[in-house]
Tab-separated table of C-alpha atoms in Angstrom:
chain	number	residue	atom	x	y	z
A	1	UNK	CA	-64.807	-17.430	52.180
A	2	UNK	CA	-61.965	-19.192	50.388
A	3	UNK	CA	-58.750	-19.302	52.413
A	4	UNK	CA	-55.385	-20.446	51.120
A	5	UNK	CA	-52.923	-22.463	53.222
A	6	UNK	CA	-51.131	-19.360	54.460
A	7	UNK	CA	-54.394	-17.913	55.752
A	8	UNK	CA	-55.293	-21.146	57.471
A	9	UNK	CA	-51.927	-21.163	59.200
A	10	UNK	CA	-52.447	-17.573	60.248
A	11	UNK	CA	-55.873	-18.408	61.644
A	12	UNK	CA	-54.473	-21.291	63.675
A	13	UNK	CA	-51.667	-19.113	65.026
A	14	UNK	CA	-54.055	-16.284	65.744
A	15	UNK	CA	-56.536	-18.461	67.599
A	16	UNK	CA	-53.645	-19.763	69.689
A	17	UNK	CA	-53.045	-16.162	70.748
A	18	UNK	CA	-56.651	-15.797	71.806
A	19	UNK	CA	-57.618	-13.160	69.255
A	20	UNK	CA	-60.361	-15.060	67.512
A	21	UNK	CA	-62.699	-17.808	68.661
A	22	UNK	CA	-63.662	-20.873	66.715
A	23	UNK	CA	-67.318	-20.858	65.675
A	24	UNK	CA	-69.750	-22.718	67.910
A	25	UNK	CA	-72.352	-25.137	66.518
A	26	UNK	CA	-75.203	-23.228	64.883
A	27	UNK	CA	-78.288	-24.109	62.869
A	28	UNK	CA	-76.924	-24.875	59.430
A	29	UNK	CA	-77.049	-22.238	56.714
A	30	UNK	CA	-76.613	-22.801	53.028
A	31	UNK	CA	-73.255	-22.435	51.314
A	32	UNK	CA	-74.725	-19.501	49.431
A	33	UNK	CA	-75.556	-17.766	52.696
A	34	UNK	CA	-72.135	-18.449	54.150
A	35	UNK	CA	-70.397	-17.078	51.067
A	36	UNK	CA	-72.815	-14.328	50.137
A	37	UNK	CA	-71.424	-10.834	49.738
A	38	UNK	CA	-74.012	-8.214	50.596
A	39	UNK	CA	-74.263	-4.446	50.732
A	40	UNK	CA	-77.544	-4.037	52.567
A	41	UNK	CA	-75.653	-2.237	55.305
A	42	UNK	CA	-72.370	-0.389	55.301
A	43	UNK	CA	-69.682	0.365	57.802
A	44	UNK	CA	-69.848	3.940	59.035
A	45	UNK	CA	-66.139	4.064	58.277
A	46	UNK	CA	-65.641	2.755	54.766
A	47	UNK	CA	-67.335	0.346	52.387
A	48	UNK	CA	-66.838	-0.610	48.743
A	49	UNK	CA	-70.045	-1.440	46.852
A	50	UNK	CA	-70.925	-2.058	43.225
A	51	UNK	CA	-74.744	-1.822	43.149
A	52	UNK	CA	-76.890	-3.892	40.740
A	53	UNK	CA	-74.490	-6.790	41.150
A	54	UNK	CA	-72.247	-7.055	44.190
A	55	UNK	CA	-68.686	-8.265	43.680
A	56	UNK	CA	-66.252	-9.497	46.283
A	57	UNK	CA	-62.863	-9.370	44.602
A	58	UNK	CA	-60.086	-9.240	47.152
A	59	UNK	CA	-56.380	-8.957	46.505
A	60	UNK	CA	-55.400	-12.547	47.253
A	61	UNK	CA	-51.713	-11.656	47.464
A	62	UNK	CA	-52.612	-9.137	50.122
A	63	UNK	CA	-54.475	-11.822	52.045
A	64	UNK	CA	-51.797	-14.471	51.719
A	65	UNK	CA	-48.941	-12.243	52.827
A	66	UNK	CA	-50.854	-11.221	55.923
A	67	UNK	CA	-51.992	-7.727	54.943
A	68	UNK	CA	-55.638	-8.692	55.389
A	69	UNK	CA	-56.616	-10.569	58.509
A	70	UNK	CA	-58.375	-13.866	57.603
A	71	UNK	CA	-61.934	-13.920	58.935
A	72	UNK	CA	-64.821	-16.335	58.357
A	73	UNK	CA	-68.546	-16.208	59.017
A	74	UNK	CA	-69.308	-17.163	62.658
A	75	UNK	CA	-65.835	-16.255	63.920
A	76	UNK	CA	-65.829	-14.326	67.183
A	77	UNK	CA	-63.570	-11.312	67.460
A	78	UNK	CA	-62.347	-10.099	70.823
A	79	UNK	CA	-64.432	-12.879	72.432
A	80	UNK	CA	-67.492	-10.704	71.883
A	81	UNK	CA	-68.364	-10.013	68.252
A	82	UNK	CA	-69.835	-12.819	66.173
A	83	UNK	CA	-69.167	-12.282	62.468
A	84	UNK	CA	-72.477	-12.427	60.615
A	85	UNK	CA	-71.683	-11.159	57.157
A	86	UNK	CA	-69.139	-9.387	55.027
A	87	UNK	CA	-69.878	-5.784	54.119
A	88	UNK	CA	-66.936	-4.951	51.885
A	89	UNK	CA	-63.223	-4.421	51.500
A	90	UNK	CA	-60.803	-1.781	50.353
A	91	UNK	CA	-57.106	-1.194	49.994
A	92	UNK	CA	-56.581	-0.829	53.726
A	93	UNK	CA	-59.277	-2.925	55.411
A	94	UNK	CA	-62.103	-5.416	55.320
A	95	UNK	CA	-65.478	-4.539	56.849
A	96	UNK	CA	-67.838	-6.954	58.580
A	97	UNK	CA	-71.332	-7.032	60.034
A	98	UNK	CA	-71.227	-8.601	63.482
A	99	UNK	CA	-73.521	-9.310	66.405
A	100	UNK	CA	-72.321	-7.890	69.703
A	101	UNK	CA	-73.059	-10.792	72.012
A	102	UNK	CA	-72.922	-8.555	75.093
A	103	UNK	CA	-75.476	-5.985	73.958
A	104	UNK	CA	-77.253	-8.203	71.370
A	105	UNK	CA	-76.964	-5.374	68.851
A	106	UNK	CA	-75.543	-5.423	65.340
A	107	UNK	CA	-72.363	-3.490	64.649
A	108	UNK	CA	-69.968	-2.856	61.783
A	109	UNK	CA	-66.323	-3.814	62.344
A	110	UNK	CA	-63.516	-2.440	60.234
A	111	UNK	CA	-60.446	-4.690	60.370
A	112	UNK	CA	-57.477	-2.733	59.089
A	113	UNK	CA	-54.387	-4.153	57.419
A	114	UNK	CA	-51.346	-4.944	59.516
A	115	UNK	CA	-49.454	-1.828	58.411
A	116	UNK	CA	-52.169	0.570	59.603
A	117	UNK	CA	-51.010	3.111	62.154
A	118	UNK	CA	-54.316	3.127	64.033
A	119	UNK	CA	-54.711	6.887	63.681
A	120	UNK	CA	-58.330	6.646	62.532
A	121	UNK	CA	-59.265	4.983	65.803
A	122	UNK	CA	-57.469	7.682	67.779
A	123	UNK	CA	-59.270	10.430	65.868
A	124	UNK	CA	-62.716	8.852	66.197
A	125	UNK	CA	-62.127	8.143	69.885
A	126	UNK	CA	-61.294	11.776	70.525
A	127	UNK	CA	-64.216	13.105	68.499
A	128	UNK	CA	-66.693	10.576	69.954
A	129	UNK	CA	-65.682	11.415	73.530
A	130	UNK	CA	-65.894	15.127	72.845
A	131	UNK	CA	-69.355	14.839	71.301
A	132	UNK	CA	-70.572	12.588	74.126
A	133	UNK	CA	-69.666	15.293	76.644
A	134	UNK	CA	-71.166	18.129	74.603
A	135	UNK	CA	-74.662	19.583	74.438
A	136	UNK	CA	-74.905	18.937	70.710
A	137	UNK	CA	-78.192	17.333	69.640
A	138	UNK	CA	-78.332	13.597	69.002
A	139	UNK	CA	-79.162	14.064	65.322
A	140	UNK	CA	-75.924	16.010	64.864
A	141	UNK	CA	-73.874	13.477	66.837
A	142	UNK	CA	-74.980	10.829	64.349
A	143	UNK	CA	-73.481	12.852	61.493
A	144	UNK	CA	-70.074	11.572	62.679
A	145	UNK	CA	-69.319	7.846	63.160
A	146	UNK	CA	-69.965	6.746	66.733
A	147	UNK	CA	-66.990	4.656	67.817
A	148	UNK	CA	-68.498	1.977	70.033
A	149	UNK	CA	-65.345	-0.038	70.669
A	150	UNK	CA	-61.826	-0.609	69.406
A	151	UNK	CA	-59.395	-3.474	69.853
A	152	UNK	CA	-56.494	-5.181	68.128
A	153	UNK	CA	-55.902	-8.663	66.770
A	154	UNK	CA	-52.490	-10.127	66.019
A	155	UNK	CA	-51.597	-11.721	62.705
A	156	UNK	CA	-48.416	-13.081	61.136
A	157	UNK	CA	-47.500	-9.650	59.724
A	158	UNK	CA	-48.322	-7.603	62.783
A	159	UNK	CA	-51.214	-6.033	64.642
A	160	UNK	CA	-54.549	-5.257	62.976
A	161	UNK	CA	-56.545	-2.357	64.492
A	162	UNK	CA	-60.299	-3.027	64.655
A	163	UNK	CA	-62.926	-0.283	64.870
A	164	UNK	CA	-66.536	-0.930	65.896
A	165	UNK	CA	-69.268	1.461	64.745
A	166	UNK	CA	-72.963	1.520	63.959
A	167	UNK	CA	-74.006	-0.152	60.690
A	168	UNK	CA	-75.354	2.103	57.955
A	169	UNK	CA	-76.935	1.916	54.536
A	170	UNK	CA	-75.140	2.476	51.253
A	171	UNK	CA	-73.373	5.702	50.285
A	172	UNK	CA	-74.854	8.610	48.339
A	173	UNK	CA	-72.945	7.713	45.186
A	174	UNK	CA	-74.599	4.298	45.162
A	175	UNK	CA	-77.991	5.903	45.724
A	176	UNK	CA	-77.443	8.140	42.700
A	177	UNK	CA	-76.239	5.259	40.557
A	178	UNK	CA	-79.270	3.168	41.470
A	179	UNK	CA	-81.538	6.050	40.452
A	180	UNK	CA	-80.274	6.093	36.864
A	181	UNK	CA	-81.084	9.476	35.363
A	182	UNK	CA	-83.230	10.543	38.330
A	183	UNK	CA	-81.954	12.991	40.950
A	184	UNK	CA	-82.541	13.402	44.662
A	185	UNK	CA	-85.797	15.199	45.397
A	186	UNK	CA	-84.915	18.866	45.830
A	187	UNK	CA	-85.724	19.075	49.549
A	188	UNK	CA	-83.774	15.856	50.109
A	189	UNK	CA	-80.771	17.303	48.268
A	190	UNK	CA	-80.983	20.510	50.285
A	191	UNK	CA	-81.136	18.586	53.563
A	192	UNK	CA	-78.235	16.296	52.637
A	193	UNK	CA	-76.087	19.292	51.671
A	194	UNK	CA	-76.883	20.992	54.982
A	195	UNK	CA	-76.101	17.854	56.973
A	196	UNK	CA	-72.791	17.389	55.189
A	197	UNK	CA	-71.804	20.986	55.925
A	198	UNK	CA	-72.775	20.529	59.585
A	199	UNK	CA	-70.707	17.324	59.737
A	200	UNK	CA	-67.684	19.164	58.336
A	201	UNK	CA	-68.221	21.947	60.869
A	202	UNK	CA	-68.151	19.401	63.706
A	203	UNK	CA	-64.895	17.952	62.400
A	204	UNK	CA	-63.342	21.404	62.019
A	205	UNK	CA	-64.490	22.441	65.501
A	206	UNK	CA	-62.550	19.469	66.852
A	207	UNK	CA	-59.453	20.850	65.141
A	208	UNK	CA	-59.355	18.307	62.314
A	209	UNK	CA	-59.431	18.610	58.549
A	210	UNK	CA	-61.095	15.580	56.979
A	211	UNK	CA	-58.855	15.155	53.928
A	212	UNK	CA	-55.145	14.481	54.023
A	213	UNK	CA	-52.499	12.234	52.562
A	214	UNK	CA	-52.439	8.477	52.361
A	215	UNK	CA	-49.977	6.658	54.585
A	216	UNK	CA	-49.418	3.766	52.191
A	217	UNK	CA	-48.266	3.459	48.585
A	218	UNK	CA	-51.234	2.196	46.575
A	219	UNK	CA	-49.270	1.355	43.453
A	220	UNK	CA	-48.954	-2.262	44.544
A	221	UNK	CA	-52.705	-2.746	44.452
A	222	UNK	CA	-53.409	-2.689	40.739
A	223	UNK	CA	-55.856	-5.590	40.956
A	224	UNK	CA	-58.396	-3.286	42.553
A	225	UNK	CA	-60.772	-1.253	40.448
A	226	UNK	CA	-60.363	2.515	40.401
A	227	UNK	CA	-63.261	2.798	42.848
A	228	UNK	CA	-61.205	1.031	45.498
A	229	UNK	CA	-58.861	3.996	45.738
A	230	UNK	CA	-61.576	6.597	45.989
A	231	UNK	CA	-63.131	7.896	49.178
A	232	UNK	CA	-60.001	9.449	50.705
A	233	UNK	CA	-61.578	12.900	51.060
A	234	UNK	CA	-65.017	14.543	51.335
A	235	UNK	CA	-66.792	12.683	48.570
A	236	UNK	CA	-70.215	11.106	48.078
A	237	UNK	CA	-68.691	7.656	48.562
A	238	UNK	CA	-67.725	8.788	52.060
A	239	UNK	CA	-71.245	9.964	52.852
A	240	UNK	CA	-73.406	7.103	54.111
A	241	UNK	CA	-77.142	6.973	54.662
A	242	UNK	CA	-78.149	5.974	58.168
A	243	UNK	CA	-80.381	2.962	58.670
A	244	UNK	CA	-84.068	3.811	58.761
A	245	UNK	CA	-84.957	0.614	60.613
A	246	UNK	CA	-82.835	-0.910	63.354
A	247	UNK	CA	-81.516	-4.430	62.777
A	248	UNK	CA	-81.372	-5.041	66.517
A	249	UNK	CA	-83.824	-7.620	67.783
A	250	UNK	CA	-83.507	-9.775	64.685
A	251	UNK	CA	-81.866	-13.155	65.078
A	252	UNK	CA	-79.084	-13.921	62.632
A	253	UNK	CA	-81.345	-16.426	60.922
A	254	UNK	CA	-84.162	-13.865	60.629
A	255	UNK	CA	-81.692	-11.303	59.305
A	256	UNK	CA	-80.710	-13.650	56.488
A	257	UNK	CA	-84.317	-14.529	55.792
A	258	UNK	CA	-85.487	-10.905	55.747
A	259	UNK	CA	-82.733	-9.023	53.981
A	260	UNK	CA	-80.242	-11.265	52.221
A	261	UNK	CA	-80.874	-12.275	48.615
A	262	UNK	CA	-79.702	-15.508	47.035
A	263	UNK	CA	-76.684	-15.183	44.741
A	264	UNK	CA	-77.062	-15.413	40.987
A	265	UNK	CA	-73.798	-17.297	40.715
A	266	UNK	CA	-70.744	-18.282	42.672
A	267	UNK	CA	-67.324	-18.615	41.036
A	268	UNK	CA	-64.346	-19.872	42.988
A	269	UNK	CA	-60.837	-20.494	41.688
A	270	UNK	CA	-57.443	-20.805	43.309
A	271	UNK	CA	-56.654	-17.102	43.197
A	272	UNK	CA	-59.898	-15.283	43.834
A	273	UNK	CA	-63.456	-15.773	45.050
A	274	UNK	CA	-66.130	-13.826	43.181
A	275	UNK	CA	-69.820	-13.677	44.070
A	276	UNK	CA	-72.480	-12.043	41.943
A	277	UNK	CA	-75.721	-11.356	43.797
A	278	UNK	CA	-79.004	-9.557	43.323
A	279	UNK	CA	-79.219	-6.035	44.647
A	280	UNK	CA	-80.914	-6.198	48.033
A	281	UNK	CA	-83.738	-4.072	49.322
A	282	UNK	CA	-81.636	-1.673	51.410
A	283	UNK	CA	-80.028	-0.304	48.251
A	284	UNK	CA	-82.624	2.400	47.581
A	285	UNK	CA	-82.538	4.584	44.445
A	286	UNK	CA	-81.770	8.168	45.343
A	287	UNK	CA	-84.989	9.656	43.971
A	288	UNK	CA	-87.035	7.332	46.211
A	289	UNK	CA	-85.392	8.540	49.419
A	290	UNK	CA	-87.859	10.595	51.425
A	291	UNK	CA	-86.987	13.651	53.462
A	292	UNK	CA	-87.544	11.659	56.662
A	293	UNK	CA	-85.077	9.013	55.460
A	294	UNK	CA	-82.406	11.501	54.401
A	295	UNK	CA	-80.048	11.083	57.352
A	296	UNK	CA	-76.330	10.851	56.655
A	297	UNK	CA	-73.024	10.061	58.320
A	298	UNK	CA	-69.669	11.412	57.111
A	299	UNK	CA	-67.244	8.483	57.177
A	300	UNK	CA	-63.604	7.528	56.605
A	301	UNK	CA	-61.294	9.506	58.877
A	302	UNK	CA	-58.161	7.587	57.970
A	303	UNK	CA	-56.576	10.640	56.338
A	304	UNK	CA	-57.883	13.291	58.744
A	305	UNK	CA	-55.264	15.498	60.378
A	306	UNK	CA	-54.837	18.479	62.674
A	307	UNK	CA	-53.388	21.414	60.702
A	308	UNK	CA	-52.220	22.991	63.967
A	309	UNK	CA	-50.235	19.902	64.961
A	310	UNK	CA	-48.922	18.457	61.729
A	311	UNK	CA	-48.290	20.015	58.342
A	312	UNK	CA	-49.578	18.191	55.273
A	313	UNK	CA	-48.359	19.226	51.855
A	314	UNK	CA	-49.779	16.512	49.607
A	315	UNK	CA	-53.404	15.735	48.769
A	316	UNK	CA	-54.267	12.290	47.459
A	317	UNK	CA	-57.887	13.147	46.818
A	318	UNK	CA	-59.169	12.258	43.369
A	319	UNK	CA	-57.954	14.772	40.785
A	320	UNK	CA	-61.439	16.172	40.253
A	321	UNK	CA	-61.750	16.878	43.998
A	322	UNK	CA	-58.206	17.990	44.686
A	323	UNK	CA	-57.862	21.655	45.685
A	324	UNK	CA	-55.572	23.636	43.355
A	325	UNK	CA	-53.155	24.691	46.088
A	326	UNK	CA	-52.017	21.061	46.326
A	327	UNK	CA	-50.666	21.400	42.785
A	328	UNK	CA	-49.628	25.040	42.547
A	329	UNK	CA	-48.415	25.735	46.088
A	330	UNK	CA	-46.909	22.395	47.134
A	331	UNK	CA	-44.706	24.188	49.646
A	332	UNK	CA	-47.769	25.497	51.543
A	333	UNK	CA	-49.430	23.148	54.078
A	334	UNK	CA	-53.013	22.087	53.452
A	335	UNK	CA	-55.629	23.219	55.962
A	336	UNK	CA	-59.379	23.497	56.519
A	337	UNK	CA	-59.828	25.439	53.277
A	338	UNK	CA	-58.987	22.296	51.320
A	339	UNK	CA	-62.086	20.662	52.819
A	340	UNK	CA	-64.170	23.645	51.690
A	341	UNK	CA	-63.158	23.009	48.071
A	342	UNK	CA	-64.084	19.309	48.320
A	343	UNK	CA	-67.328	20.161	50.111
A	344	UNK	CA	-68.288	22.468	47.242
A	345	UNK	CA	-67.784	19.590	44.809
A	346	UNK	CA	-70.003	17.375	46.962
A	347	UNK	CA	-72.805	19.951	47.290
A	348	UNK	CA	-73.000	20.391	43.520
A	349	UNK	CA	-73.050	16.632	42.958
A	350	UNK	CA	-75.850	16.184	45.505
A	351	UNK	CA	-77.957	18.770	43.665
A	352	UNK	CA	-77.159	17.486	40.180
A	353	UNK	CA	-76.791	14.294	38.216
A	354	UNK	CA	-73.014	14.184	37.830
A	355	UNK	CA	-69.808	15.456	39.458
A	356	UNK	CA	-68.963	19.127	39.092
A	357	UNK	CA	-65.576	18.236	37.602
A	358	UNK	CA	-65.725	14.762	36.133
A	359	UNK	CA	-62.466	12.823	36.076
A	360	UNK	CA	-64.009	9.873	34.265
A	361	UNK	CA	-63.502	8.797	30.654
A	362	UNK	CA	-64.047	11.637	28.197
A	363	UNK	CA	-62.860	10.508	24.746
A	364	UNK	CA	-62.320	6.923	23.581
A	365	UNK	CA	-62.127	5.706	27.165
A	366	UNK	CA	-59.231	8.002	28.060
A	367	UNK	CA	-59.355	9.663	31.457
A	368	UNK	CA	-58.957	13.387	31.902
A	369	UNK	CA	-55.407	14.387	32.661
A	370	UNK	CA	-54.478	16.813	35.447
A	371	UNK	CA	-54.111	19.645	32.915
A	372	UNK	CA	-57.622	19.062	31.588
A	373	UNK	CA	-59.054	19.153	35.091
A	374	UNK	CA	-57.235	22.431	35.708
A	375	UNK	CA	-58.944	23.785	32.568
A	376	UNK	CA	-62.315	22.886	34.113
A	377	UNK	CA	-61.305	24.758	37.255
A	378	UNK	CA	-60.361	27.833	35.207
A	379	UNK	CA	-63.755	27.705	33.499
A	380	UNK	CA	-65.350	27.891	36.945
A	381	UNK	CA	-63.058	30.221	38.864
A	382	UNK	CA	-61.518	32.349	36.128
A	383	UNK	CA	-57.844	33.012	35.614
A	384	UNK	CA	-55.770	31.756	38.514
A	385	UNK	CA	-53.283	33.932	40.454
A	386	UNK	CA	-50.399	35.092	38.280
A	387	UNK	CA	-47.763	33.029	40.083
A	388	UNK	CA	-49.838	29.882	39.547
A	389	UNK	CA	-50.591	30.881	35.945
A	390	UNK	CA	-46.879	30.993	35.185
A	391	UNK	CA	-46.260	27.744	37.044
A	392	UNK	CA	-48.924	25.854	35.085
A	393	UNK	CA	-46.799	24.002	32.526
A	394	UNK	CA	-49.715	22.862	30.330
A	395	UNK	CA	-51.316	26.298	30.166
A	396	UNK	CA	-49.996	26.976	26.654
A	397	UNK	CA	-52.060	24.047	25.355
A	398	UNK	CA	-55.267	25.699	26.494
A	399	UNK	CA	-54.858	29.460	26.968
A	400	UNK	CA	-52.828	32.373	25.724
A	401	UNK	CA	-50.611	34.258	28.142
A	402	UNK	CA	-53.396	36.849	28.461
A	403	UNK	CA	-55.933	34.152	29.382
A	404	UNK	CA	-57.843	33.820	26.113
A	405	UNK	CA	-58.994	30.209	25.550
A	406	UNK	CA	-57.604	28.418	22.519
A	407	UNK	CA	-60.643	26.141	22.321
A	408	UNK	CA	-63.918	27.089	20.672
A	409	UNK	CA	-66.213	28.859	23.116
A	410	UNK	CA	-68.978	26.246	22.920
A	411	UNK	CA	-66.678	23.697	24.552
A	412	UNK	CA	-66.429	25.722	27.753
A	413	UNK	CA	-68.536	24.760	30.758
A	414	UNK	CA	-68.846	27.747	33.138
A	415	UNK	CA	-70.995	27.654	36.272
A	416	UNK	CA	-74.189	28.760	34.561
A	417	UNK	CA	-73.999	26.025	31.931
A	418	UNK	CA	-73.234	23.296	34.464
A	419	UNK	CA	-76.092	24.339	36.736
A	420	UNK	CA	-78.526	24.547	33.846
A	421	UNK	CA	-77.617	21.272	32.124
A	422	UNK	CA	-76.683	19.118	35.128
A	423	UNK	CA	-79.091	20.395	37.788
A	424	UNK	CA	-82.054	22.216	36.271
A	425	UNK	CA	-82.575	20.394	32.954
A	426	UNK	CA	-82.616	16.835	34.335
A	427	UNK	CA	-85.035	17.921	37.047
A	428	UNK	CA	-87.340	19.443	34.451
A	429	UNK	CA	-87.116	16.318	32.288
A	430	UNK	CA	-88.100	14.140	35.259
A	431	UNK	CA	-90.927	16.437	36.311
A	432	UNK	CA	-89.126	17.309	39.544
A	433	UNK	CA	-88.991	20.614	41.367
A	434	UNK	CA	-86.260	22.959	40.141
A	435	UNK	CA	-84.404	25.794	41.810
A	436	UNK	CA	-86.106	29.158	41.291
A	437	UNK	CA	-84.105	32.212	40.249
A	438	UNK	CA	-83.429	33.380	43.802
A	439	UNK	CA	-82.206	29.985	44.965
A	440	UNK	CA	-80.141	29.455	41.833
A	441	UNK	CA	-78.406	32.789	42.400
A	442	UNK	CA	-77.804	31.947	46.068
A	443	UNK	CA	-76.282	28.529	45.424
A	444	UNK	CA	-74.165	29.955	42.602
A	445	UNK	CA	-72.833	32.654	44.949
A	446	UNK	CA	-71.956	30.074	47.602
A	447	UNK	CA	-70.204	27.707	45.212
A	448	UNK	CA	-68.219	30.487	43.576
A	449	UNK	CA	-67.012	31.585	47.004
A	450	UNK	CA	-66.067	28.018	47.957
A	451	UNK	CA	-64.083	27.684	44.723
A	452	UNK	CA	-61.885	30.723	45.235
A	453	UNK	CA	-58.397	29.928	43.987
A	454	UNK	CA	-56.516	30.924	47.101
A	455	UNK	CA	-57.442	29.065	50.303
A	456	UNK	CA	-57.479	32.318	52.282
A	457	UNK	CA	-60.216	33.680	50.000
A	458	UNK	CA	-62.622	30.789	50.638
A	459	UNK	CA	-65.246	31.031	53.375
A	460	UNK	CA	-64.662	28.946	56.482
A	461	UNK	CA	-67.290	26.364	57.363
A	462	UNK	CA	-69.132	28.778	59.677
A	463	UNK	CA	-69.566	31.229	56.804
A	464	UNK	CA	-70.727	28.401	54.548
A	465	UNK	CA	-73.448	27.534	57.072
A	466	UNK	CA	-74.463	31.193	57.418
A	467	UNK	CA	-74.616	31.757	53.657
A	468	UNK	CA	-77.861	32.832	52.006
A	469	UNK	CA	-78.499	29.453	50.373
A	470	UNK	CA	-77.871	27.499	53.564
A	471	UNK	CA	-80.029	29.701	55.794
A	472	UNK	CA	-82.955	30.124	53.370
A	473	UNK	CA	-83.110	26.718	51.686
A	474	UNK	CA	-80.751	23.979	52.891
A	475	UNK	CA	-80.993	24.301	56.679
A	476	UNK	CA	-84.804	24.755	56.648
A	477	UNK	CA	-85.081	21.532	54.619
A	478	UNK	CA	-82.894	19.789	57.199
A	479	UNK	CA	-85.108	21.021	60.051
A	480	UNK	CA	-88.215	19.947	58.160
A	481	UNK	CA	-86.680	16.506	57.739
A	482	UNK	CA	-86.040	16.237	61.487
A	483	UNK	CA	-89.700	16.983	62.171
A	484	UNK	CA	-90.791	14.368	59.654
A	485	UNK	CA	-88.362	11.843	61.153
A	486	UNK	CA	-89.784	12.472	64.618
A	487	UNK	CA	-93.349	12.096	63.377
A	488	UNK	CA	-92.445	8.872	61.592
A	489	UNK	CA	-90.737	7.407	64.656
A	490	UNK	CA	-93.669	8.344	66.869
A	491	UNK	CA	-96.048	6.600	64.497
A	492	UNK	CA	-93.853	3.507	64.626
A	493	UNK	CA	-93.569	3.757	68.397
A	494	UNK	CA	-89.782	3.924	68.317
A	495	UNK	CA	-87.922	4.887	71.461
A	496	UNK	CA	-84.480	4.103	70.134
A	497	UNK	CA	-82.898	5.616	67.041
A	498	UNK	CA	-80.051	3.859	65.258
A	499	UNK	CA	-78.902	2.126	68.393
A	500	UNK	CA	-78.617	5.328	70.445
A	501	UNK	CA	-81.189	6.209	73.063
A	502	UNK	CA	-82.971	9.475	72.450
């Protein structure tokens, strides 16, 4: 890791305060290994990954002014956690793989920026303690990040909260990207959708909504790619696959030898360090994930909030995920129903080969504007409530006052067309199982309900889980996956699953 003078000074000052230990003599590793940026595992809180090649491109200004805490391989945090590898970074944190020298198990550590309020740690502590004291099954507990430890380290700009969780694999978005045009196997998609809904139900039962507003202005972070600012709501980049094989028991040297690829190139200049490496074996294409391997964790609780305790009026979710009430009823607080809208987007994307409402480039590299995304929502949910219809300033560019579209009909993408062309057709092309008529009707009914314009008209998470599609297709696939996981673990002779005793 390349540190500037300011970071070195911060490290010296920090070590003087006892926050971080100098590395002890170790068997030498290559420079490539010391510098290598890998994504074979992910923090169960947040990780940025870029698949085929992995790029580590940090905001150096953010590091030099103390926003990011300077950490090197072999540092020891809290006199306990030996830093083994870097997992990623985002606008608000860096994430590290570490060896817990007390338990001899590998963990993921999220080191937040100095301005962080520490609320994510408070939320995960509360949820983790509640789940630990509940009768909920272990497989469901693992759907939420298990907070193993939390501590703080002091830097020149303030205190950095640190959260310790179980390591995980890459997120579902990466799995889809790695699969190219292939989709998740249908039973895998059903199981993942069921697990995500169960995870949301656990969060809601604890009184929290997962999505909320950011606590920091991101406009000063233009050096990051657009992906850096994603994952602030229920989204496939927030849904991580659990490890199928525990890393515990491997020495650090064996871990490097077994899982870490050599970099293709290493480029270092005075302002930024960039590493380009081969994709490693833990980055599995989505269509190759088996039902037994389809185990997820819903991550990133930095914007979660309790609707009963604090009103939130602004959603900073990506435009294509943002519920319409955030735009058309800004005076009304967001609540659990906003999560239902985002969850519907995620379920469709798990079943298909692209987002339900795509906010990516559409024409000549231009990104869809908010008005265009609202048009997509109208195509799905019909004419919005009259008060919203009148409030929509760009409506006259797309619809008459009576609701007739001004565009040619073949440009519209209603539910039926999206399901046929983005779910059914690619499955048929790949020779994969498709949804039969009954299942297609059931999933269409569920999604239409979840995309009701008014939050009060959407089903709560309990009704989502009791819907026809969930009870007849998604939840049975999840239960089948649990049986296959148990059979697989018994064949391997495993008594410990993901670091938690069964």
